[in-house]
Coordinates of C-alpha atoms and ligand atoms in Angstrom, one line a residue:
M158 CA -17.1 67.9 70.1
I159 CA -18.8 66.0 73.0
D160 CA -15.6 64.0 73.8
Q161 CA -13.8 67.3 74.5
L162 CA -16.5 68.4 76.9
R163 CA -16.2 68.1 80.7
N164 CA -18.8 68.9 83.4
V165 CA -16.9 68.9 86.7
V166 CA -18.3 69.6 90.1
L167 CA -16.2 70.7 93.0
I168 CA -17.4 69.2 96.3
A169 CA -16.1 69.4 99.9
H170 CA -16.7 70.6 103.3
S171 CA -17.0 74.4 103.7
G172 CA -13.6 76.2 103.7
A173 CA -11.7 73.5 101.8
G174 CA -11.0 75.9 99.0
K175 CA -13.5 75.0 96.2
T176 CA -14.3 78.6 95.3
S177 CA -10.6 79.6 95.4
L178 CA -9.7 76.6 93.2
A179 CA -12.4 77.6 90.7
E180 CA -10.9 81.1 90.7
A181 CA -7.4 79.7 90.1
V182 CA -8.7 77.5 87.3
L183 CA -10.5 80.4 85.6
L184 CA -7.3 82.6 86.0
Q185 CA -5.1 79.8 84.5
A186 CA -7.5 79.4 81.6
G187 CA -7.4 83.2 80.9
V188 CA -11.2 83.7 81.6
I189 CA -10.2 86.3 84.2
N190 CA -7.0 88.2 84.4
R191 CA -6.9 89.0 88.1
R192 CA -7.3 86.6 91.0
G193 CA -10.2 87.4 93.3
H194 CA -10.2 86.3 97.0
V195 CA -13.0 84.9 99.0
E196 CA -12.0 87.3 101.9
D197 CA -12.2 90.3 99.6
G198 CA -15.6 89.2 98.2
N199 CA -14.4 89.5 94.6
T200 CA -14.4 85.9 93.3
V201 CA -16.2 85.0 90.2
M202 CA -18.2 82.2 91.9
D203 CA -19.2 83.9 95.2
F204 CA -20.9 87.0 93.9
E205 CA -24.2 87.1 95.9
P206 CA -24.1 89.7 98.8
E207 CA -25.1 86.9 101.2
E208 CA -22.0 84.9 100.2
I209 CA -19.7 87.9 100.3
K210 CA -20.9 88.7 103.8
R211 CA -20.3 85.2 105.1
Q212 CA -17.1 84.6 103.0
S213 CA -18.6 81.3 102.0
S214 CA -20.7 79.9 99.1
I215 CA -24.4 79.7 99.8
S216 CA -25.4 78.8 96.2
T217 CA -23.7 76.8 93.4
G218 CA -21.7 78.9 90.9
L219 CA -21.1 77.9 87.3
H220 CA -18.6 79.0 84.7
Q221 CA -17.1 77.7 81.5
Y222 CA -13.4 77.6 80.4
V223 CA -11.4 76.3 77.5
W224 CA -8.1 74.5 78.2
N225 CA -6.1 72.7 75.5
K226 CA -9.1 72.5 73.2
H227 CA -11.4 71.0 75.8
V228 CA -14.4 72.9 77.1
T229 CA -15.1 72.5 80.8
N230 CA -18.1 73.6 82.8
I231 CA -16.9 74.0 86.4
I232 CA -19.5 73.8 89.1
D233 CA -18.6 75.3 92.5
T234 CA -20.9 74.0 95.2
P235 CA -21.5 75.2 98.8
G236 CA -19.9 72.9 101.4
D237 CA -22.1 74.2 104.3
Q238 CA -24.8 71.8 105.5
N239 CA -27.3 74.6 105.4
F240 CA -27.0 74.9 101.6
F241 CA -26.3 71.3 100.8
A242 CA -29.6 70.7 98.9
D243 CA -28.2 72.9 96.1
T244 CA -25.0 71.0 96.1
K245 CA -26.8 67.7 95.7
S246 CA -29.0 69.0 93.0
C247 CA -26.2 70.5 91.0
M248 CA -24.1 67.4 91.3
Q249 CA -26.8 65.8 89.2
G250 CA -25.8 68.0 86.3
A251 CA -22.1 67.0 86.4
D252 CA -20.3 64.0 84.9
S253 CA -17.4 63.9 87.4
A254 CA -16.4 65.3 90.8
V255 CA -13.2 66.8 92.2
V256 CA -13.2 66.3 96.0
V257 CA -11.2 69.2 97.5
I258 CA -9.6 68.4 100.8
D259 CA -7.9 70.9 103.1
V260 CA -4.6 69.3 103.9
V261 CA -4.7 70.5 107.5
D262 CA -8.3 69.8 108.3
G263 CA -8.5 66.5 106.5
V264 CA -11.8 64.8 105.5
K265 CA -14.8 66.3 107.2
V266 CA -18.4 65.3 107.5
Q267 CA -19.8 67.3 104.5
T268 CA -17.0 65.9 102.3
E269 CA -18.1 62.4 103.2
Q270 CA -21.7 63.2 102.5
A271 CA -20.9 64.7 99.1
W272 CA -18.8 61.6 98.4
D273 CA -21.6 59.3 99.3
F274 CA -23.9 61.1 96.9
A275 CA -21.3 60.9 94.2
E276 CA -21.2 57.2 94.8
D277 CA -25.0 57.0 94.5
L278 CA -24.7 58.7 91.2
K279 CA -21.9 56.4 90.2
M280 CA -19.9 59.5 89.4
P281 CA -16.1 59.1 88.7
C282 CA -14.1 61.2 91.2
A283 CA -10.7 62.6 91.8
I284 CA -9.2 64.2 95.0
F285 CA -7.3 67.5 95.1
I286 CA -5.5 67.9 98.4
N287 CA -5.4 71.7 98.7
K288 CA -3.6 74.3 100.8
L289 CA -0.2 72.5 100.9
D290 CA 1.3 76.0 101.7
R291 CA -0.5 76.0 105.1
E292 CA 1.3 75.6 108.4
R293 CA 1.1 71.9 109.6
A294 CA 0.4 70.7 106.0
D295 CA 1.2 67.0 105.8
F296 CA 0.3 65.3 102.5
F297 CA 0.8 61.8 103.6
R298 CA -1.4 62.2 106.8
T299 CA -4.2 63.6 104.7
F300 CA -3.8 60.9 102.0
K301 CA -4.1 58.3 104.8
D302 CA -7.2 60.0 106.1
A303 CA -8.7 59.8 102.7
T304 CA -7.8 56.1 102.5
K305 CA -9.6 55.5 105.8
C306 CA -12.7 57.6 105.0
F307 CA -13.5 56.6 101.4
E308 CA -14.4 53.1 100.2
T309 CA -12.8 53.5 96.8
K310 CA -9.1 53.3 97.0
P311 CA -7.2 56.6 96.6
I312 CA -4.1 56.4 94.5
A313 CA -1.5 59.2 94.6
L314 CA -0.6 60.6 91.1
Q315 CA 1.6 63.3 92.5
L316 CA 3.9 64.2 95.5
P317 CA 4.5 67.7 96.8
I318 CA 7.9 69.3 96.7
G319 CA 8.4 71.1 100.0
S320 CA 5.8 71.8 102.6
E321 CA 4.1 74.7 104.4
E322 CA 5.7 78.0 103.2
D323 CA 8.4 76.1 101.3
F324 CA 5.8 74.3 99.2
K325 CA 6.9 75.1 95.7
G326 CA 6.2 72.3 93.3
I327 CA 5.0 68.9 92.4
V328 CA 6.4 65.5 91.2
D329 CA 4.2 63.9 88.6
L330 CA 4.6 60.2 89.4
I331 CA 3.4 58.9 86.0
S332 CA 5.9 60.9 83.9
N333 CA 8.4 60.8 86.7
T334 CA 8.9 64.6 86.3
A335 CA 9.3 67.3 88.9
Y336 CA 7.9 70.8 88.4
I337 CA 8.4 74.0 90.4
Y338 CA 6.2 77.1 90.3
N339 CA 7.1 80.7 90.5
A340 CA 5.0 83.4 92.3
E341 CA 2.9 83.9 89.2
G342 CA 1.9 80.2 89.2
E343 CA 4.1 79.5 86.1
R344 CA 5.4 75.9 85.9
K345 CA 9.0 74.9 85.1
E346 CA 10.5 71.4 84.8
T347 CA 13.3 70.6 87.2
D348 CA 15.2 67.6 88.6
I349 CA 13.5 65.4 91.2
P350 CA 15.0 66.7 94.5
V351 CA 17.7 64.3 95.8
D352 CA 16.0 63.8 99.2
M353 CA 12.7 62.7 97.4
K354 CA 14.2 60.2 95.0
E355 CA 13.6 57.2 97.2
S356 CA 10.0 58.1 98.1
V357 CA 9.2 59.0 94.5
E358 CA 10.5 55.6 93.4
K359 CA 8.4 53.8 96.0
E360 CA 5.2 55.8 95.4
R361 CA 5.6 55.4 91.6
E362 CA 5.9 51.6 92.0
T363 CA 2.8 51.5 94.2
L364 CA 0.9 53.7 91.7
I365 CA 1.8 51.5 88.7
E366 CA 0.9 48.4 90.7
N367 CA -2.5 49.8 91.7
I368 CA -3.3 50.9 88.2
A369 CA -2.2 47.6 86.7
E370 CA -4.5 45.7 89.1
T371 CA -7.5 47.0 87.3
D372 CA -6.4 45.8 83.9
D373 CA -5.7 42.0 83.6
E374 CA -3.4 42.3 80.5
L375 CA -1.4 45.1 82.1
L376 CA -1.1 43.2 85.4
E377 CA 0.2 40.2 83.6
R378 CA 2.8 42.3 81.8
Y379 CA 3.7 44.0 85.0
L380 CA 4.1 40.8 87.0
E381 CA 6.3 39.4 84.2
G382 CA 8.6 42.4 84.7
E383 CA 7.9 43.9 81.4
S384 CA 8.3 47.7 81.3
I385 CA 5.0 49.5 80.9
S386 CA 4.8 52.6 78.8
E387 CA 3.5 55.9 80.1
E388 CA 0.8 55.7 77.5
D389 CA -0.4 52.3 78.8
I390 CA -0.4 53.7 82.4
R391 CA -2.5 56.7 81.3
A392 CA -5.0 54.6 79.4
A393 CA -5.4 52.3 82.4
L394 CA -5.6 55.3 84.7
R395 CA -8.5 56.6 82.7
K396 CA -10.3 53.3 82.6
G397 CA -9.9 52.7 86.3
T398 CA -11.1 56.2 87.2
L399 CA -14.2 55.9 85.0
S400 CA -15.1 52.5 86.5
R401 CA -14.5 53.9 90.0
S402 CA -11.9 51.2 90.7
F403 CA -9.8 53.8 92.4
V404 CA -9.8 57.6 92.9
P405 CA -6.7 59.5 91.7
V406 CA -5.2 62.0 94.1
L407 CA -3.6 65.3 93.0
C408 CA -2.3 68.1 95.2
G409 CA -1.5 71.8 95.2
S410 CA -2.3 75.2 96.5
A411 CA -5.3 77.1 95.0
I412 CA -4.3 80.5 96.2
N413 CA -0.7 80.1 94.9
S414 CA -1.8 78.4 91.7
I415 CA 0.5 75.4 92.3
G416 CA -0.7 72.2 90.6
V417 CA -3.8 73.9 89.2
D418 CA -2.6 73.6 85.5
L419 CA -1.8 69.9 86.2
L420 CA -5.3 69.4 87.6
M421 CA -6.7 71.0 84.4
N422 CA -4.6 68.7 82.3
F423 CA -5.9 65.7 84.3
I424 CA -9.5 66.8 83.9
N425 CA -9.0 66.8 80.1
E426 CA -7.1 63.6 79.9
T427 CA -8.7 61.4 82.6
L428 CA -12.1 62.6 83.7
P429 CA -15.2 61.5 81.7
S430 CA -16.9 63.4 78.9
P431 CA -20.7 63.1 78.8
I432 CA -20.4 60.4 76.2
D433 CA -18.4 58.2 78.7
R434 CA -21.4 58.4 81.1
S435 CA -23.9 57.6 78.4
P436 CA -26.5 56.0 78.2
W437 CA -28.6 57.7 80.9
K438 CA -31.2 55.8 82.9
A439 CA -34.7 57.2 82.7
V440 CA -38.3 56.2 82.9
D441 CA -40.9 56.1 80.2
P442 CA -43.6 58.5 81.7
D443 CA -46.4 56.6 80.0
S444 CA -45.6 53.0 80.8
G445 CA -43.4 53.6 83.9
E446 CA -40.8 51.3 82.4
E447 CA -37.1 51.9 82.8
I448 CA -35.5 53.1 79.6
E449 CA -32.1 54.5 78.5
R450 CA -31.1 57.5 76.5
A451 CA -27.8 57.9 74.8
S452 CA -26.0 61.3 74.7
D453 CA -26.6 61.4 70.9
P454 CA -27.0 64.7 69.0
D455 CA -29.4 63.0 66.6
A456 CA -31.6 61.5 69.3
P457 CA -34.7 63.5 70.4
F458 CA -34.1 66.4 72.8
S459 CA -34.0 65.6 76.5
A460 CA -32.6 67.5 79.5
L461 CA -32.6 67.7 83.3
V462 CA -33.1 71.0 85.2
F463 CA -30.8 71.0 88.2
K464 CA -30.9 74.6 89.2
T465 CA -33.2 77.7 89.1
V466 CA -32.1 81.3 89.8
T467 CA -34.7 84.0 90.3
D468 CA -34.3 87.6 89.7
P469 CA -36.9 90.2 90.5
Y470 CA -36.2 92.0 87.2
S471 CA -35.1 89.4 84.6
G472 CA -37.3 86.6 86.0
R473 CA -36.6 83.0 86.4
L474 CA -33.5 81.3 84.9
S475 CA -33.7 77.5 84.5
I476 CA -30.3 75.8 84.2
F477 CA -30.2 72.3 82.7
K478 CA -28.0 69.7 81.3
I479 CA -28.9 68.5 77.8
V480 CA -28.7 64.7 77.8
S481 CA -29.6 64.1 74.2
G482 CA -30.5 66.0 71.0
K483 CA -29.8 69.6 70.3
L484 CA -31.3 73.0 71.0
K485 CA -31.2 76.1 68.8
G486 CA -31.1 79.7 70.0
D487 CA -34.9 79.7 70.4
G488 CA -37.7 77.2 70.3
N489 CA -39.9 75.1 72.5
F490 CA -39.9 71.8 74.4
Y491 CA -42.1 69.8 76.6
N492 CA -41.9 69.7 80.4
V493 CA -42.8 66.1 81.1
S494 CA -42.7 66.6 84.9
K495 CA -45.4 69.3 84.7
G496 CA -47.2 68.1 81.5
S497 CA -46.9 71.5 79.8
K498 CA -45.3 73.0 76.7
E499 CA -42.6 75.6 77.3
R500 CA -41.2 78.3 74.9
F501 CA -37.9 80.1 75.1
S502 CA -36.4 82.9 73.1
Q503 CA -32.7 82.8 74.0
L504 CA -30.3 80.0 74.8
L505 CA -27.7 81.0 77.4
I506 CA -24.6 79.7 79.2
V507 CA -23.9 80.7 82.7
A508 CA -20.7 82.6 83.4
G509 CA -20.6 83.4 87.2
K510 CA -23.2 86.1 87.7
E511 CA -23.6 86.7 84.0
Q512 CA -25.1 84.8 81.1
K513 CA -23.9 84.7 77.5
A514 CA -26.2 84.0 74.5
I515 CA -25.3 81.0 72.3
S516 CA -26.8 79.8 69.1
E517 CA -26.8 76.1 69.6
A518 CA -26.0 73.4 72.1
G519 CA -25.8 69.6 72.0
P520 CA -25.7 66.7 74.4
G521 CA -23.7 67.1 77.6
S522 CA -23.9 70.9 77.4
I523 CA -25.0 72.9 80.5
V524 CA -27.2 75.7 79.3
A525 CA -29.9 78.0 80.7
V526 CA -33.1 79.6 79.4
A527 CA -35.1 82.4 81.0
K528 CA -38.8 82.9 81.9
L529 CA -40.2 79.4 81.5
K530 CA -43.6 79.4 83.0
D531 CA -43.9 76.1 84.8
T532 CA -40.5 74.6 85.0
A533 CA -38.8 74.0 88.3
T534 CA -35.6 72.4 89.6
G535 CA -35.7 68.6 89.1
D536 CA -38.0 68.7 86.0
T537 CA -37.2 66.8 82.8
L538 CA -37.6 68.7 79.5
C539 CA -37.9 66.7 76.3
S540 CA -39.4 66.5 72.9
E541 CA -43.2 66.1 73.1
E542 CA -42.9 63.2 70.5
S543 CA -40.5 61.3 72.6
K544 CA -41.3 61.6 76.2
I545 CA -38.8 60.6 78.9
K546 CA -38.3 61.4 82.6
F547 CA -34.9 61.3 84.3
N548 CA -34.4 60.3 87.9
Y549 CA -33.9 63.3 90.2
T550 CA -33.0 63.0 93.9
E551 CA -35.3 65.3 95.8
P552 CA -33.8 67.2 98.8
L553 CA -34.3 65.9 102.3
P554 CA -37.1 67.4 104.4
P555 CA -36.4 70.6 106.3
L556 CA -35.0 70.3 109.8
I557 CA -35.9 73.7 111.4
S558 CA -38.8 76.2 111.2
F559 CA -39.2 79.9 112.0
A560 CA -42.4 81.9 112.2
I561 CA -42.0 84.9 109.9
Q562 CA -43.7 88.2 110.5
P563 CA -43.4 91.3 108.3
K564 CA -41.6 94.2 109.8
S565 CA -44.1 96.6 108.2
T566 CA -47.8 96.1 108.4
G567 CA -49.3 95.6 105.0
D568 CA -46.5 93.4 103.8
E569 CA -48.3 90.2 104.6
D570 CA -49.4 89.6 101.0
K571 CA -46.0 90.5 99.6
I572 CA -44.4 87.9 101.9
F573 CA -46.1 85.0 100.2
A574 CA -45.5 86.3 96.6
S575 CA -41.8 87.1 97.2
L576 CA -41.0 84.1 99.3
S577 CA -42.5 81.8 96.7
K578 CA -39.9 83.2 94.2
I579 CA -37.1 82.6 96.7
L580 CA -38.4 79.0 97.1
E581 CA -38.1 78.5 93.3
E582 CA -34.4 78.8 93.5
D583 CA -33.9 77.2 96.9
I584 CA -35.5 73.7 96.8
A585 CA -34.7 73.0 100.5
L586 CA -37.0 75.8 101.8
R587 CA -40.6 75.2 102.6
L588 CA -43.4 77.8 103.3
T589 CA -46.4 76.7 105.2
R590 CA -49.2 78.2 107.3
N591 CA -50.0 76.6 110.6
A592 CA -53.8 76.5 110.8
E593 CA -53.8 76.3 114.6
T594 CA -51.4 79.1 115.5
K595 CA -52.1 81.1 112.3
E596 CA -48.4 81.6 111.8
I597 CA -46.5 81.6 108.5
L598 CA -43.6 79.1 108.9
L599 CA -40.4 79.1 106.9
S600 CA -38.6 75.8 107.2
G601 CA -35.1 74.9 106.0
M602 CA -31.9 73.0 106.8
G603 CA -30.6 75.3 109.6
Q604 CA -30.7 78.7 111.2
V605 CA -28.1 80.1 108.8
H606 CA -30.2 78.8 105.8
I607 CA -33.3 80.6 107.0
A608 CA -31.4 83.8 107.9
A609 CA -29.8 83.9 104.4
A610 CA -33.3 83.4 102.8
A611 CA -34.6 86.4 104.9
E612 CA -31.6 88.5 103.7
K613 CA -32.3 87.6 100.1
L614 CA -36.0 88.5 100.6
K615 CA -35.0 91.9 101.7
R616 CA -32.3 92.4 99.0
K617 CA -34.3 91.0 96.0
F618 CA -37.9 92.0 97.0
N619 CA -37.5 94.7 99.6
V620 CA -39.6 92.8 102.1
E621 CA -38.2 92.7 105.7
V622 CA -39.3 90.0 108.1
N623 CA -38.7 89.1 111.7
L624 CA -37.8 85.5 112.4
N625 CA -39.4 84.2 115.6
P626 CA -39.5 80.8 117.2
P627 CA -42.7 79.2 116.2
K628 CA -45.6 78.9 118.7
I629 CA -46.3 75.3 119.8
P630 CA -50.0 74.7 120.1
Y631 CA -50.8 73.5 123.6
K632 CA -52.9 70.5 123.5
E633 CA -54.7 68.5 126.2
T634 CA -56.1 65.0 126.1
I635 CA -58.2 62.7 128.3
K636 CA -55.9 60.4 130.3
K637 CA -58.4 58.4 132.3
E638 CA -62.1 57.4 132.3
V639 CA -64.4 59.9 134.1
R640 CA -68.2 60.0 134.5
V641 CA -69.8 63.4 135.2
Q642 CA -73.4 64.1 136.0
G643 CA -75.4 67.1 135.0
K644 CA -78.9 68.0 136.4
H645 CA -81.7 70.1 134.9
K646 CA -84.4 71.5 137.3
K647 CA -87.1 74.0 136.4
Q648 CA -90.0 74.6 138.7
T649 CA -91.3 78.1 138.0
G650 CA -94.9 77.8 136.9
G651 CA -96.6 74.9 135.2
H652 CA -95.2 71.4 135.2
G653 CA -91.8 71.1 136.8
Q654 CA -88.9 69.9 134.7
F655 CA -86.3 67.5 136.0
G656 CA -83.6 65.8 134.0
V657 CA -80.3 63.9 134.7
C658 CA -77.6 63.5 132.2
W659 CA -74.5 61.4 132.5
I660 CA -71.5 61.9 130.3
Q661 CA -68.7 59.4 130.3
L662 CA -65.3 60.4 128.9
E663 CA -62.6 57.8 128.2
P664 CA -59.3 57.8 126.3
L665 CA -59.0 55.9 123.0
P666 CA -55.6 54.4 121.9
R667 CA -53.2 57.2 120.6
G668 CA -54.0 58.3 117.1
K669 CA -57.5 57.0 117.0
G670 CA -59.0 60.4 116.9
F671 CA -62.4 61.3 118.4
E672 CA -65.5 59.1 118.8
F673 CA -68.9 60.1 120.0
V674 CA -71.3 57.3 121.2
D675 CA -74.9 58.3 121.7
A676 CA -75.9 55.9 124.4
I677 CA -79.4 57.2 125.0
V678 CA -81.7 54.2 125.5
G679 CA -85.4 54.6 125.0
G680 CA -85.2 58.3 125.2
G681 CA -85.1 58.3 129.0
D682 CA -82.0 56.6 130.2
T683 CA -79.4 59.2 129.1
Q684 CA -75.8 58.4 128.8
N685 CA -73.4 59.9 126.3
V686 CA -69.9 58.6 125.8
Y687 CA -67.2 60.9 124.4
S688 CA -63.8 59.3 123.7
C689 CA -60.8 60.9 122.3
C690 CA -57.0 60.5 122.4
Ligands
GTP167 N1 -3.4 78.9 102.6 C1 -4.3 78.6 101.7 N2 -5.5 79.1 101.9 C2 -6.5 78.8 101.0 C3 -6.1 78.0 99.8 N3 -7.3 77.8 99.1 C4 -8.2 78.5 99.7 N4 -7.8 79.1 100.9 C5 -8.5 79.9 101.9 O1 -9.4 79.0 102.5 C6 -10.6 79.8 102.8 C7 -11.8 79.1 102.3 O2 -11.7 79.0 100.9 P1 -13.0 78.9 99.9 O3 -12.5 78.9 98.5 O4 -14.0 79.9 100.2 O5 -13.6 77.5 100.4 P2 -14.9 76.8 99.9 O6 -14.6 75.3 99.8 O7 -15.4 77.4 98.6 O8 -15.9 77.0 101.1 P3 -17.5 77.1 101.0 O9 -17.9 77.9 99.9 O10 -17.9 77.6 102.4 O11 -18.0 75.7 100.9 C8 -10.4 81.2 102.2 O12 -10.0 82.0 103.3 C9 -9.3 81.0 101.2 O13 -8.5 82.1 101.0 C10 -4.8 77.6 99.6 O14 -4.4 76.9 98.7 N5 -3.9 77.9 100.6
MG168 MG1 -17.1 78.3 98.1

């Protein structure tokens, strides 16, 4: 059922706790039965050796869970600037975002960048203020920080009970209920602590006022002093979240599983299903006209590829979101971006480092197929009879380049073949050859990005490279006008030869290139002019 499907992306600055939150969610949903830790390198989402070594995500992880009859695809993105191209690409496969904020660190640059991109995509968002168990945790300070940094107004749905090591529960402002959690992350209803009663009342009032403001009828009732039911508040909360009139704020601790189940309830009840985001804007590839496509199972098939994973043994895995229509366990479709037909023999869903075969998928589903011949990240797949192309935001151009050199002689040819495979999964990398210096250049978003790519090259394709600073070709130019004279004299035997040649060199305006003027007049008066810039 499409209305019980959620595609939620976790976005934030590196270290805010996205991977830990995904782990807590999967544990809560019973997908895993033991919690992994980023420090121990055993989380579901950070499984690549390059991530385990850095204790930080370098590539987006995906997994699916079922919670209260809703199916959610949770997408854990990297927060590091070096790997942000993957984050932006995978955000295009989601329907909503949960912005994770470390309560101590507050809103940082990468969080704002991810937020701006969610805004470009008009994606409904929520905020999860994490790590309330940390020393110096201050919910209200971080809430204020979010109010300052984001244009959409944050509204608090919850308040924490206790702080730092005494953080033990949450007050749900809508239902006016307090919950405490035990060490296993199990929730129990309790009384609102006496010292919180006043602040709960005040924040609840503010919340209802903020929610009511987005619904004229509700606002009128509120202003007339009518009591508003919890059901009405929840309906208006959903409406306001989907229209991005405000951004709901929840809180908790990922590693202690406090507030995680409430976040999962919120995802089901409030965040959009793919149908809420429908219809999707697209382009008719033949006429170039803007068109729309509804997330309808009976419409022709269409999908956007937002991630590619390459494996030296199992080949290329293309991960895409079905926008309309259905796919069976095997079949074919048309890649409108490449103009080619593609066949697949197995439909898969991604579960961390593994994939599971499924027999059918409909609109809104995030699925994967292996070994497509031409398909790359950003391509639109569709039915050949009903062509459509979705907008895809390409990554920004690379910022840094390194000259790469094989460690063993003879690996030169292997470098290009293997790196082109790494490039398939990492859309922010570029491979070029500088014709002047004859160097192979690998360009990316930062030193860590290039270093991680070199590590992957070694691990996946057994090719080791040195990364050197690229040579800068030294160039000279003519800066002022000069005239030089050359003489030719030959007097040995026969007629003597004598010639005089003048060459004049002068600079052209910058960027005008090279110009040669043959100024010989009558074959005798010789003057050549070379100009360049
Ligand atoms: N005290 C405390 N630490 C946490 C909590 N959640 C995560 N951490 C720690 O914060 C650090 C970073 O957590 P990650 O889950 O890797 O953060 P991330 O947002 O995925 O970071 P990137 O993958 O680099 O973008 C790890 O050391 C976690 O153990 C929490 O609720 N409380
Ligand atoms: Mg992570």
